[in-house]
XYZ file of C-alpha atoms in Angstrom:
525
model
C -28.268 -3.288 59.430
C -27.099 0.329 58.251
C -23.601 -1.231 56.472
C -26.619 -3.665 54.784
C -28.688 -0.869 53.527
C -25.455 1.057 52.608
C -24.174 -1.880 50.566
C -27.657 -2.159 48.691
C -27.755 1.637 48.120
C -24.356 0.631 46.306
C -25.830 -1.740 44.255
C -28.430 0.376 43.650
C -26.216 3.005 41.999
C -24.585 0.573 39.953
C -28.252 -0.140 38.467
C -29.557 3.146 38.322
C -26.064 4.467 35.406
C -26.409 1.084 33.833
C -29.973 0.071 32.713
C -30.790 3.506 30.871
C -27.238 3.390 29.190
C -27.648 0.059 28.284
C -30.898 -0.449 26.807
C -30.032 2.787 24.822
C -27.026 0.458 23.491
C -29.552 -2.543 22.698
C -32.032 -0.025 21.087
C -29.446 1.066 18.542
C -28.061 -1.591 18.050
C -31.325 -3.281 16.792
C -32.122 -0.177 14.640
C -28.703 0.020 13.335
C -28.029 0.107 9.321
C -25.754 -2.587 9.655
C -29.086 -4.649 10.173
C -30.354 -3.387 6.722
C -30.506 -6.745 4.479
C -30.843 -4.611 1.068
C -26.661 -3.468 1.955
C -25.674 -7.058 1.836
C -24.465 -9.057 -0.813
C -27.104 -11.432 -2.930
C -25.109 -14.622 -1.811
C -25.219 -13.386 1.537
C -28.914 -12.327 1.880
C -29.484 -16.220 0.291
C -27.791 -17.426 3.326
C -29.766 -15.483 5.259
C -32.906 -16.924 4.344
C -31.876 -20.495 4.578
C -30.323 -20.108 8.078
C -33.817 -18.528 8.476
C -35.270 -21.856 6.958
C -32.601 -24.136 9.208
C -33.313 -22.377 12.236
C -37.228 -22.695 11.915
C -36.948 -26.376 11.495
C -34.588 -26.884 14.218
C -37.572 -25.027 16.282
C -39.666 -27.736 14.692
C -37.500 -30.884 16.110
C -36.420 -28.672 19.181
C -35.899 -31.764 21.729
C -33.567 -33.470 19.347
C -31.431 -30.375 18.682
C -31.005 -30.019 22.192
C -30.292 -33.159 23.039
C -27.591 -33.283 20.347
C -25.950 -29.552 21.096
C -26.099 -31.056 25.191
C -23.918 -33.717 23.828
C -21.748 -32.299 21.968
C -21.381 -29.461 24.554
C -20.298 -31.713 27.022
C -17.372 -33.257 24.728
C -16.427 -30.186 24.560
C -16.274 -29.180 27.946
C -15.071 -32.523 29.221
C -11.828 -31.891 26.940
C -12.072 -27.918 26.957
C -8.482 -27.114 26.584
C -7.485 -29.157 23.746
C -10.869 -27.360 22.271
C -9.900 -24.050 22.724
C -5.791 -24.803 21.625
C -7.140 -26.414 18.054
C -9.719 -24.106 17.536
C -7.219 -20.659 18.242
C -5.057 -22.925 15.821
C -7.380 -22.260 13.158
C -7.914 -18.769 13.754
C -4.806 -18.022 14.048
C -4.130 -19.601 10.388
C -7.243 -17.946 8.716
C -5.917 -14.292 10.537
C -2.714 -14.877 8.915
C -4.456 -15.829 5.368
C -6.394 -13.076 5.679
C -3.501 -10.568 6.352
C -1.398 -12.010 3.651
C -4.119 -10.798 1.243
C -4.964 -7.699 2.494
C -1.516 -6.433 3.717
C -2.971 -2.410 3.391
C -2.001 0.400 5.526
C -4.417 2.910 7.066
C -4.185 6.117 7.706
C -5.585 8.114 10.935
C -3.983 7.497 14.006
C -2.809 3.612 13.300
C -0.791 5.075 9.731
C 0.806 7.765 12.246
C 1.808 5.143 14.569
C 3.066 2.323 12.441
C 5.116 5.318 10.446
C 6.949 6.597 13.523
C 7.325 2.739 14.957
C 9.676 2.299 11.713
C 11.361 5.884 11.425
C 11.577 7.629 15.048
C 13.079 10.450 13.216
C 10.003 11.895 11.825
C 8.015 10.840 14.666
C 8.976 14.403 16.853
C 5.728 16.099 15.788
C 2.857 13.384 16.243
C 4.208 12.405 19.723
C 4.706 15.984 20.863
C 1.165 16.514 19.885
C -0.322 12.638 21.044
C 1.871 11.756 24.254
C -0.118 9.277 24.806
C 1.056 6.791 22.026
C 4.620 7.313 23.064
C 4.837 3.977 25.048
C 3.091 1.938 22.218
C 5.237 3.571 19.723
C 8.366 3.096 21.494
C 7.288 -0.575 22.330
C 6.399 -1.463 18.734
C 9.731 0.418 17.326
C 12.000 -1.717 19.818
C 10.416 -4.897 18.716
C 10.803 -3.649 14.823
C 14.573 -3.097 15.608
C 14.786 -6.521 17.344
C 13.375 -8.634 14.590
C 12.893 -6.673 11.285
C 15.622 -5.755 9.289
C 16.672 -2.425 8.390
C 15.922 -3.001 4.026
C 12.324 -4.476 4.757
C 9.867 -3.139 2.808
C 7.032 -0.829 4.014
C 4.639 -3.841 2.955
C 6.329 -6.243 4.947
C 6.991 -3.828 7.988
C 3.125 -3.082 8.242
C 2.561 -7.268 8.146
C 5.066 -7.380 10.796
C 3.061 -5.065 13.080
C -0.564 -6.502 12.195
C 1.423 -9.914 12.964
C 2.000 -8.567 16.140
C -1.508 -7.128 16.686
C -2.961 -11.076 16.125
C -0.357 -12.590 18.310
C -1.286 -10.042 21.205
C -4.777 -10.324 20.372
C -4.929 -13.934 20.531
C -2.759 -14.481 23.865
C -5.033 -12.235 25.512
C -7.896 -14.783 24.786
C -6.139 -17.454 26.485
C -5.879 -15.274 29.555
C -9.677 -13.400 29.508
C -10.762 -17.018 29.109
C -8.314 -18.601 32.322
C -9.552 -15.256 34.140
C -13.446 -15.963 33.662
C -13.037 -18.967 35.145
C -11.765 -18.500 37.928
C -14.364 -15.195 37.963
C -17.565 -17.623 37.483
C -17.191 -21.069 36.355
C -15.655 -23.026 33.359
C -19.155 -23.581 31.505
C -18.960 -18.966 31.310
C -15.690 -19.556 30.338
C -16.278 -21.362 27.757
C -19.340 -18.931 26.543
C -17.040 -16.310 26.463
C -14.747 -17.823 24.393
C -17.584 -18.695 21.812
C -18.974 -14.925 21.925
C -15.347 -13.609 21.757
C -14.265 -15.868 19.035
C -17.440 -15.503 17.015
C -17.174 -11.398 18.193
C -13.745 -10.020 17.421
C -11.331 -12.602 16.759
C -11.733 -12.462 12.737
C -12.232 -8.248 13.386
C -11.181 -6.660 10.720
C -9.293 -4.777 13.372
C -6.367 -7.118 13.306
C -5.075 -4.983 10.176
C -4.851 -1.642 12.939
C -1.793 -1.746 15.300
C -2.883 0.600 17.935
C -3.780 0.694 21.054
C -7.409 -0.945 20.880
C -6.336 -3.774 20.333
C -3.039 -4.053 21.569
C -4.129 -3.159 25.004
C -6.072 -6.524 25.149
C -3.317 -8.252 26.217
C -2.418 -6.725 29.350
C -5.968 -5.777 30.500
C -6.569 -9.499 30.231
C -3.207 -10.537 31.924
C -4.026 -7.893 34.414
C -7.509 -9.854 35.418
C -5.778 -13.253 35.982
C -3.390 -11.324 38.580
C -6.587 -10.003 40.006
C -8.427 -13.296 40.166
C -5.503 -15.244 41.515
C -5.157 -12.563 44.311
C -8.689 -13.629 45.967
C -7.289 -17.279 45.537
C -4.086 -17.445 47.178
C -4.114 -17.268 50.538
C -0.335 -16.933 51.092
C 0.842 -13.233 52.225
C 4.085 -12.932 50.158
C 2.220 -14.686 47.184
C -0.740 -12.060 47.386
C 1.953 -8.949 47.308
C 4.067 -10.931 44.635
C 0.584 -10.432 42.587
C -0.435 -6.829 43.897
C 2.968 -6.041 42.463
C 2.540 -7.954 39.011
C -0.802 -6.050 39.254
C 0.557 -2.427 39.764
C 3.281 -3.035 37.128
C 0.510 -4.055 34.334
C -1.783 -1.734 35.260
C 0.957 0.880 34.562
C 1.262 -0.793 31.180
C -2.256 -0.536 30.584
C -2.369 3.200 31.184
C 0.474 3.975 29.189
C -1.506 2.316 26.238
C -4.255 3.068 26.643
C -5.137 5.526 29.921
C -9.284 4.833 29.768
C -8.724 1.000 29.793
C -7.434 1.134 33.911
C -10.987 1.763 34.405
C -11.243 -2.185 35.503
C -8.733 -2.382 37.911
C -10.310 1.062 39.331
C -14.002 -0.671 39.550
C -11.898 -3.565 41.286
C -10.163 -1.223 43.951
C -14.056 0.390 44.811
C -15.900 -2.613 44.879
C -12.746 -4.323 47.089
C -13.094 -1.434 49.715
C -16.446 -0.486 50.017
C -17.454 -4.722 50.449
C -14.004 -4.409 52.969
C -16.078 -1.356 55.376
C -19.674 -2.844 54.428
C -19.527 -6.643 54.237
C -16.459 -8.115 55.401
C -16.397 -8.684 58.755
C -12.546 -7.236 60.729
C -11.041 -10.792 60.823
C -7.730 -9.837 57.936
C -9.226 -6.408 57.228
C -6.001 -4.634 57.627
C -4.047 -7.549 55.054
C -6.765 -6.906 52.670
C -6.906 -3.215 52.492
C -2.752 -3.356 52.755
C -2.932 -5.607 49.486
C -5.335 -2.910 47.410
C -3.165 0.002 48.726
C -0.280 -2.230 47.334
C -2.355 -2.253 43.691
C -3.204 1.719 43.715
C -0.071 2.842 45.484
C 1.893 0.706 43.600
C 0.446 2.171 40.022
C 1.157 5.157 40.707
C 5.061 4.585 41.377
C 5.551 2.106 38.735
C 3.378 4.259 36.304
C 6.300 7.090 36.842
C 8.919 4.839 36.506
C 7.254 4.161 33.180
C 6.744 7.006 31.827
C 10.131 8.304 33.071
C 12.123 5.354 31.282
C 9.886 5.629 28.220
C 10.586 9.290 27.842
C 14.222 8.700 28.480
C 15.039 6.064 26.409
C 12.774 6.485 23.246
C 14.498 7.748 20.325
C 12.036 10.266 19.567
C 12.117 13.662 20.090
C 9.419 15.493 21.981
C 9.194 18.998 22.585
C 7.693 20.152 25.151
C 4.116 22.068 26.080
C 3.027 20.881 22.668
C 0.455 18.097 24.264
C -3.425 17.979 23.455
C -4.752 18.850 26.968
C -7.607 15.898 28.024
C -9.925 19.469 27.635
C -9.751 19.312 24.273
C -10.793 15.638 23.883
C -13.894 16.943 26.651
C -14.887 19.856 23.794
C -14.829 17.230 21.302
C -16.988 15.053 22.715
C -19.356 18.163 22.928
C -19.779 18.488 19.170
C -20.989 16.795 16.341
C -22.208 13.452 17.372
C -19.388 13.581 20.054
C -16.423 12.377 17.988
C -13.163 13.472 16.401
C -14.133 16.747 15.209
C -11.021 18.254 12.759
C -12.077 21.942 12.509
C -11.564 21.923 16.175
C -8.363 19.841 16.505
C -7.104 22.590 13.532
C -8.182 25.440 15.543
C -6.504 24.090 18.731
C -3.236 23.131 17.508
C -2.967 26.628 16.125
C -2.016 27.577 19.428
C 1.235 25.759 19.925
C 1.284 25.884 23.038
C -0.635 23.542 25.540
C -1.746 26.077 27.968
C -2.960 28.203 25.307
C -5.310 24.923 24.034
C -6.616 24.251 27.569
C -8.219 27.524 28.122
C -9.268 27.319 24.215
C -11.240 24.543 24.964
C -12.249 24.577 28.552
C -14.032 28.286 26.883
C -15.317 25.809 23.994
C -17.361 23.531 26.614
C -18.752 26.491 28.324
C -19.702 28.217 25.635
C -21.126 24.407 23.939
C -23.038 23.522 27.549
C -24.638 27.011 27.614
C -25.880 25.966 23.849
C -27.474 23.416 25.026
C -29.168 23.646 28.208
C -30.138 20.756 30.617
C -32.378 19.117 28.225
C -30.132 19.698 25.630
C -27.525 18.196 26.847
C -29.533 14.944 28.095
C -30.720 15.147 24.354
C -27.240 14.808 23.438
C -26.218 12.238 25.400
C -28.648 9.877 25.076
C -27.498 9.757 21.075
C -24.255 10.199 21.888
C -24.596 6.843 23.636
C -26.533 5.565 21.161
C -23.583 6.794 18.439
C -20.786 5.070 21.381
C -22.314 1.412 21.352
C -24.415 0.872 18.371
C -22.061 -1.347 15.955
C -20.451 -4.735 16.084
C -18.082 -3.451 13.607
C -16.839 -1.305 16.306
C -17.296 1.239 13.091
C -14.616 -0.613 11.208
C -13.989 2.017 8.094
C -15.259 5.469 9.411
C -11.855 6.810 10.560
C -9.621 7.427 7.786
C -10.098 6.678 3.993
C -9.464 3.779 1.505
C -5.623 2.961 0.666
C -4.761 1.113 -2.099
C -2.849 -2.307 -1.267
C 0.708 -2.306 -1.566
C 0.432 -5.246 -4.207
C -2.288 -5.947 -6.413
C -4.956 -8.817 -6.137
C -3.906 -12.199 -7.305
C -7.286 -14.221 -8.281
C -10.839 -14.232 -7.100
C -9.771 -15.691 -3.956
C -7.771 -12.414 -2.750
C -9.992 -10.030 -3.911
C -12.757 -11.704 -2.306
C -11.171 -11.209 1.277
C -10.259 -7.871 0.431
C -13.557 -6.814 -0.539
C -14.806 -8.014 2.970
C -11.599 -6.456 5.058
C -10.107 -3.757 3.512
C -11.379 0.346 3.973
C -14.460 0.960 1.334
C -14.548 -2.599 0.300
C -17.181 -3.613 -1.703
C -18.887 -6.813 1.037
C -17.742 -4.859 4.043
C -21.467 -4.509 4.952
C -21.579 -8.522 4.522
C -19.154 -8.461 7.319
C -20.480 -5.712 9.513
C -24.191 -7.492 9.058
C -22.711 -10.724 10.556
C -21.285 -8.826 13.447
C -23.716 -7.115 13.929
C -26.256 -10.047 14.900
C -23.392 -11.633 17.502
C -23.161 -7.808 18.730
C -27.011 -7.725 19.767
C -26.490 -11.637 20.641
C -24.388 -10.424 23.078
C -26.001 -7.774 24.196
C -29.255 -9.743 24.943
C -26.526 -11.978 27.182
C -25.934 -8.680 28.783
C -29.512 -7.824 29.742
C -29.517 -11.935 30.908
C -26.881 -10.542 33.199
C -28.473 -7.588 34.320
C -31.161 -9.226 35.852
C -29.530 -11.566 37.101
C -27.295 -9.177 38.672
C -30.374 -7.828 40.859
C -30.596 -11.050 42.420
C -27.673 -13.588 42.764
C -25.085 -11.361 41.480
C -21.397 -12.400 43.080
C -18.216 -10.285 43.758
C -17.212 -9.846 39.714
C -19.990 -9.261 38.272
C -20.522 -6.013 40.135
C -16.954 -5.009 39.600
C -18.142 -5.752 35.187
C -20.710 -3.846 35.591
C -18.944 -1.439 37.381
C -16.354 -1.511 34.503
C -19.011 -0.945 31.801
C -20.852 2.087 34.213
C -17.781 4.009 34.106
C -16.563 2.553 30.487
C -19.842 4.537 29.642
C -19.160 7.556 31.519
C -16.062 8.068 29.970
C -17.185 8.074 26.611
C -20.153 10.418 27.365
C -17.638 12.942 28.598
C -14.957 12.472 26.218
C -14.225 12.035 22.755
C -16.630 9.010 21.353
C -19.304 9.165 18.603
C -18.145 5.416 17.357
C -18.085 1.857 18.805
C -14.640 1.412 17.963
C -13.671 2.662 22.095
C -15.646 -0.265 23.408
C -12.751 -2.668 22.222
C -10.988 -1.968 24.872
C -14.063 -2.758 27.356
C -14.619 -6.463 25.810
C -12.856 -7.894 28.824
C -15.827 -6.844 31.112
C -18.552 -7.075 28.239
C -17.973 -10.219 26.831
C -17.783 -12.511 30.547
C -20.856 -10.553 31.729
C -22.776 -11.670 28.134
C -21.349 -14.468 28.562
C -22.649 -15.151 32.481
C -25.682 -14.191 30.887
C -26.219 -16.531 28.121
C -24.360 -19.406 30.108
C -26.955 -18.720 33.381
C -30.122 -18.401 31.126
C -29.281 -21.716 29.228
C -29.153 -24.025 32.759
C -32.090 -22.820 34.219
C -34.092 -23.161 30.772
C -32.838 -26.722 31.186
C -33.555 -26.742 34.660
C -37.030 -26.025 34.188
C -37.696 -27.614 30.966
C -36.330 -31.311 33.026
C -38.675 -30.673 35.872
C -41.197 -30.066 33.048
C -40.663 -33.030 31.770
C -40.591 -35.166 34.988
C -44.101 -33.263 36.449
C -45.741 -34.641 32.517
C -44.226 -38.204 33.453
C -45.715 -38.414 36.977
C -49.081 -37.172 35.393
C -49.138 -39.709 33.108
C -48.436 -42.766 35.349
C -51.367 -40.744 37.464
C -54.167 -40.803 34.347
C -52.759 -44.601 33.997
């Protein structure tokens, strides 16, 4: 009775960080400017109206358009995989159309990145600085030295990269979607292959090789080891895959260190369920296989690190690193962002120690500003400034670059108005997002109360995910959607689970409906 109680007070927590959090992230997203129809184009706004038009008489003749979209549903889930191959056939070939006509480099973080990837040689500076992109750096510069030769042009080196970016981006929906599966069922599945697809497959994000993105791959790789170790039921197989586990998880961290938080919401929800609602039968196998996951992190994330330092052919100096306290005072300021005047005034120290007590005086000093209620004031828009966009704020870090070639026809210059930095549709784009965004996020709130009362094993370990997704942002640097990228792998399934749940039982109800007005009318006859 107590463990009971102790497990609902757990669920209970979960609840208690995610419904305020959340329905701050629906309410701006519905108010957000990227809803604003007077930003979008004229051809655009046209559509608009007659999808508008469309969907009213589809309301009209609603039996018949369900009937039809149950029919065609189940074709597609009777032959799902050949489905999902054809249609990641297409997107693949419309991501590489649209990269052949944009082919731009950005600047911020992705330019620095991409720039030291090609010449390690100038690259001493940045990494000393941003340790944390050593691994991705050092990854991407290996594969340019593999396949790219030496003479390639800066054009073509940046379309190698975004090449790479799309290939990584697309394996890891093949994976997310074999993981959901085995999470829920293979009708979520296949909802979170349509949110995903419609979400952030055509992002305008496949132009940025950095960690974002690129760290979809292995979180999603990392989920079908996790699955497939509550399948098998074979000891050796189970460590084979707490091993395969540890070693991506490492991976993870080096790319992108806030995107572990998954695997962490797995190892908490695996042992408080062990002490609370397992019963002892293969307790000590199953607490020996998460130790195996953390334990094993930790030693292959030093291995990691210590062949990444040793073998990169970059130079870092030491005591030159951003300390995470500085990211902390950051997300203190402004609308809790990158804030320059204070990344100037920190790297004016040199040293690292020096910048830790700088800012860890910053966020004293910034927290006494504020107060209690000041500071709740500031979170709850800090949140709202975290999850607001379906862009993911495409275009607010950095500036416009030109091309390296110039447009050839309409054609070219349409898709670069859309995609590029400060193009001229970009809003056309971010509009269209923006409804799948809140689309998704309704699937979410689906979820959530569902979650109260049949939720299983994974979707308290999402939810989890998102709770301390969320947290992290609030304390750190945030201010723009573009950090929830790396949190699609728990958003997505649980909108999807959502959506996918909702659907059945309005066809559930709307059959019994529909047999209850039969039997009444062989009754009246």
């Amino acid at each position: 009775m107590i463990k009971a109680k102790l497990f609902k007070i757990y669920q209970v927590i979960i609840q208690i960080f995610i419904y305020p959090t959340f329905f701050l992230t629906l309410y701006a997203a519905i108010r957000s400017d990227q809803l604003n129809p007077a930003t979008v184009s004229h051809p655009l706004f046209v559509l608009i109206l007659c999808m508008i038009v469309v969907l009213s008489i589809f309301w009209i003749h609603r039996r018949t358009v369900w009937q039809v979209v149950h029919v065609s549903y189940t074709k597609v889930r009777e032959h799902a995989g050949i489905f999902i191959c054809l249609s990641m056939i297409l997107a693949a070939l419309i991501q590489v159309i649209i990269l052949l006509n944009t082919n731009t480099p950005l600047g911020w973080d992705v330019g620095s990145v991409v720039t030291v990837a090609i010449d390690p040689s100038i690259g001493s500076n940045y990494v000393s600085i941003n340790p944390n992109n050593l691994f991705l750096i050092s990854f991407y510069h290996s594969l340019y030295a593999l396949f790219v030769s030496p003479a390639t042009s800066t054009a073509n080196a940046w379309l190698f990269f975004q090449f790479v970016t799309v290939i990584g981006l697309d394996l890891s929906v093949f994976f997310l979607i074999y993981a959901v599966k085995s999470m829920f069922n293979l009708d979520v599945a296949l909802m979170t292959y349509f949110i995903f697809y419609a979400l952030f497959v055509f992002t305008p994000y496949i132009q940025a090789p950095y960690s974002d993105v690129a760290v979809l791959f292995p979180v999603s790789l990392t989920l079908v080891c996790l699955t497939l170790l509550d399948k098998k039921q074979h000891l050796w197989t189970k460590f084979a895959l707490a091993f395969a586990t540890a070693v991506l998880t490492a991976i993870v961290f080096a790319t992108k260190p806030s995107a572990i938080i998954i695997v962490i919401a797995w190892i908490i929800d695996k042992l408080v369920c062990e002490f609370l609602v397992n019963d002892s039968t293969g307790r000590s196998q199953r607490i020996l296989i998460v130790l195996c996951v953390a334990l094993g992190f930790v030693g292959a994330n030093r291995i990691l690190s210590d062949v990444t330092t040793t073998y990169t052919p970059i130079k870092i100096e030491k005591n030159q690193a951003l300390p995470w306290q500085h990211f902390a005072y950051m997300g203190l300021t402004g609308n809790g962002g990158y804030n320059d005047k204070i990344k100037g005034d920190t790297l004016k120290l040199k040293e690292t120690a020096k910048m830790r007590i700088y800012s860890l005086n910053g966020i004293s000093r910034r927290l006494h500003e504020l107060g209690i209620v000041g500071y709740l004031q500031f979170l709850t828009a800090k949140q709202m400034n975290n999850t607001a966009r379906g862009d993911f704020t495409w275009g607010v870090d950095g500036i416009p670059l030109q091309p390296f070639r110039k447009a050839k026809g309409s054609f070219q210059n349409r898709i670069r108005s859309l995609y590029l930095v400060g193009g001229s549709h970009t809003s056309d784009l971010s509009f269209c997002f923006q409804v799948i965004w809140i689309l998704s996020l309704i699937g979410i709130m689906l979820s959530l109360f569902l979650f109260s009362r049949d939720g299983n094993e994974w979707s308290r370990i999402l939810f989890l995910t998102i709770v301390g997704g969320f947290l992290y942002l609030l304390l750190f640097e945030g201010g723009r959607s573009r950090y929830l990228i790396q949190y699609l792998p728990a958003l997505v399934p649980l909108a999807a689970w959502g959506w996918s749940t909702g659907i059945q039982a309005v066809e559930k109800y709307s059959h019994k409906g529909q047999q209850i007005g039969s039997q009444i009318e062989k009754t009246n006859n």
